[in-house]
XYZ file of C-alpha atoms in Angstrom:
129
model
C 77.534 134.534 70.196
C 79.340 137.863 71.479
C 77.992 140.911 72.253
C 80.518 143.213 70.974
C 82.221 143.142 67.366
C 86.051 143.584 68.134
C 87.942 145.230 65.411
C 91.105 142.503 65.126
C 93.938 143.110 63.133
C 95.571 139.810 61.750
C 99.669 140.126 61.257
C 100.618 137.764 59.252
C 103.579 136.486 56.977
C 103.095 137.219 53.217
C 103.724 133.109 52.804
C 101.140 132.835 55.372
C 98.114 134.306 53.774
C 96.592 131.243 54.007
C 96.032 131.156 57.855
C 94.657 134.669 57.813
C 92.345 133.792 55.355
C 91.428 130.362 57.615
C 90.388 132.427 60.171
C 88.615 134.951 58.629
C 86.182 131.984 57.254
C 86.062 130.788 60.770
C 84.842 133.658 62.299
C 81.952 133.891 59.699
C 81.055 130.449 60.448
C 77.967 129.921 61.966
C 79.149 127.632 64.604
C 82.014 129.173 65.519
C 82.049 130.330 69.393
C 83.174 134.099 68.595
C 83.222 136.975 65.854
C 84.840 140.216 64.786
C 85.455 142.687 62.218
C 88.480 142.118 60.416
C 90.883 144.741 60.115
C 93.799 143.114 58.683
C 95.693 144.476 55.532
C 94.321 142.655 52.584
C 96.328 144.043 50.148
C 100.001 145.854 50.486
C 100.153 149.664 50.418
C 101.921 151.019 47.870
C 102.810 154.233 49.304
C 102.874 155.475 53.034
C 102.318 151.868 54.051
C 103.940 152.364 57.629
C 101.606 155.254 58.338
C 98.571 153.746 56.999
C 98.660 150.498 58.716
C 99.789 152.692 61.933
C 96.621 153.914 61.416
C 94.813 151.302 60.910
C 96.056 149.218 63.971
C 94.966 152.167 66.685
C 91.793 151.609 65.317
C 91.680 147.905 66.456
C 90.597 146.366 69.753
C 93.153 143.938 69.606
C 95.577 141.900 67.551
C 96.216 137.821 66.455
C 99.217 137.534 65.209
C 100.550 134.054 63.415
C 103.290 132.740 64.761
C 105.375 130.454 62.155
C 108.443 129.513 60.693
C 108.522 132.868 58.675
C 107.494 135.380 61.445
C 111.265 135.772 62.197
C 111.530 137.357 59.243
C 108.947 138.667 58.085
C 109.433 142.250 58.913
C 105.910 143.839 57.241
C 104.348 141.336 60.313
C 107.226 142.462 62.529
C 106.766 146.317 62.425
C 102.902 145.613 62.713
C 103.634 144.014 65.852
C 106.315 146.412 67.082
C 103.519 148.935 66.619
C 100.507 147.054 68.464
C 102.784 147.067 71.467
C 103.763 150.520 70.866
C 100.346 151.784 70.968
C 99.377 148.950 73.943
C 96.945 146.998 71.765
C 95.973 143.855 73.261
C 98.167 141.435 71.358
C 98.288 137.686 71.318
C 100.103 134.964 69.419
C 98.706 131.852 67.735
C 100.545 128.951 66.120
C 99.433 128.746 62.707
C 100.923 125.171 62.249
C 102.014 122.210 64.530
C 105.335 121.657 62.962
C 108.868 122.398 64.059
C 107.731 124.207 67.064
C 108.509 126.133 69.480
C 109.750 128.396 66.570
C 112.247 131.293 67.319
C 110.817 133.855 68.487
C 111.815 137.292 67.311
C 111.995 140.166 69.606
C 108.614 141.952 69.136
C 106.982 138.509 70.904
C 109.007 139.119 73.487
C 106.747 138.547 76.959
C 103.558 137.563 74.503
C 101.376 134.635 74.653
C 101.610 132.502 71.878
C 99.474 129.714 72.180
C 97.594 126.878 70.050
C 95.457 128.338 67.099
C 91.868 127.488 69.374
C 88.409 128.339 68.872
C 88.832 128.066 72.967
C 92.022 130.293 73.077
C 90.721 132.477 70.880
C 87.411 132.994 72.433
C 89.119 133.883 75.609
C 91.351 136.890 74.165
C 87.945 138.584 72.721
C 86.542 138.056 76.170
C 89.427 140.099 77.676
C 88.950 143.139 75.056
């Protein structure tokens, strides 16, 4: 177990909510070698969502961005990724599925490591925060 609970924002396309839910479930499993506080947006905000989202991201130690075939056209997720980069929040991409890779990566992910979704990769990212 890690001594510190990092505040992590999980960026995902709405079609990939299942991946966020599964990752949060993994973090709550006693056998998982990592833990954190999930700061992702659980329900869409009706008003002023960009400013509210930016404020939440600023308060995080890092961001995990799920990458799937939906990412390149997920405007909300792309805004979240761009915001993390602008705010200098450490960011890692995780492939949520094994199909049709590599995906077309949008410019927001240029230069960002995109790795397979494994406990080791997540643990190494959290250890660097």
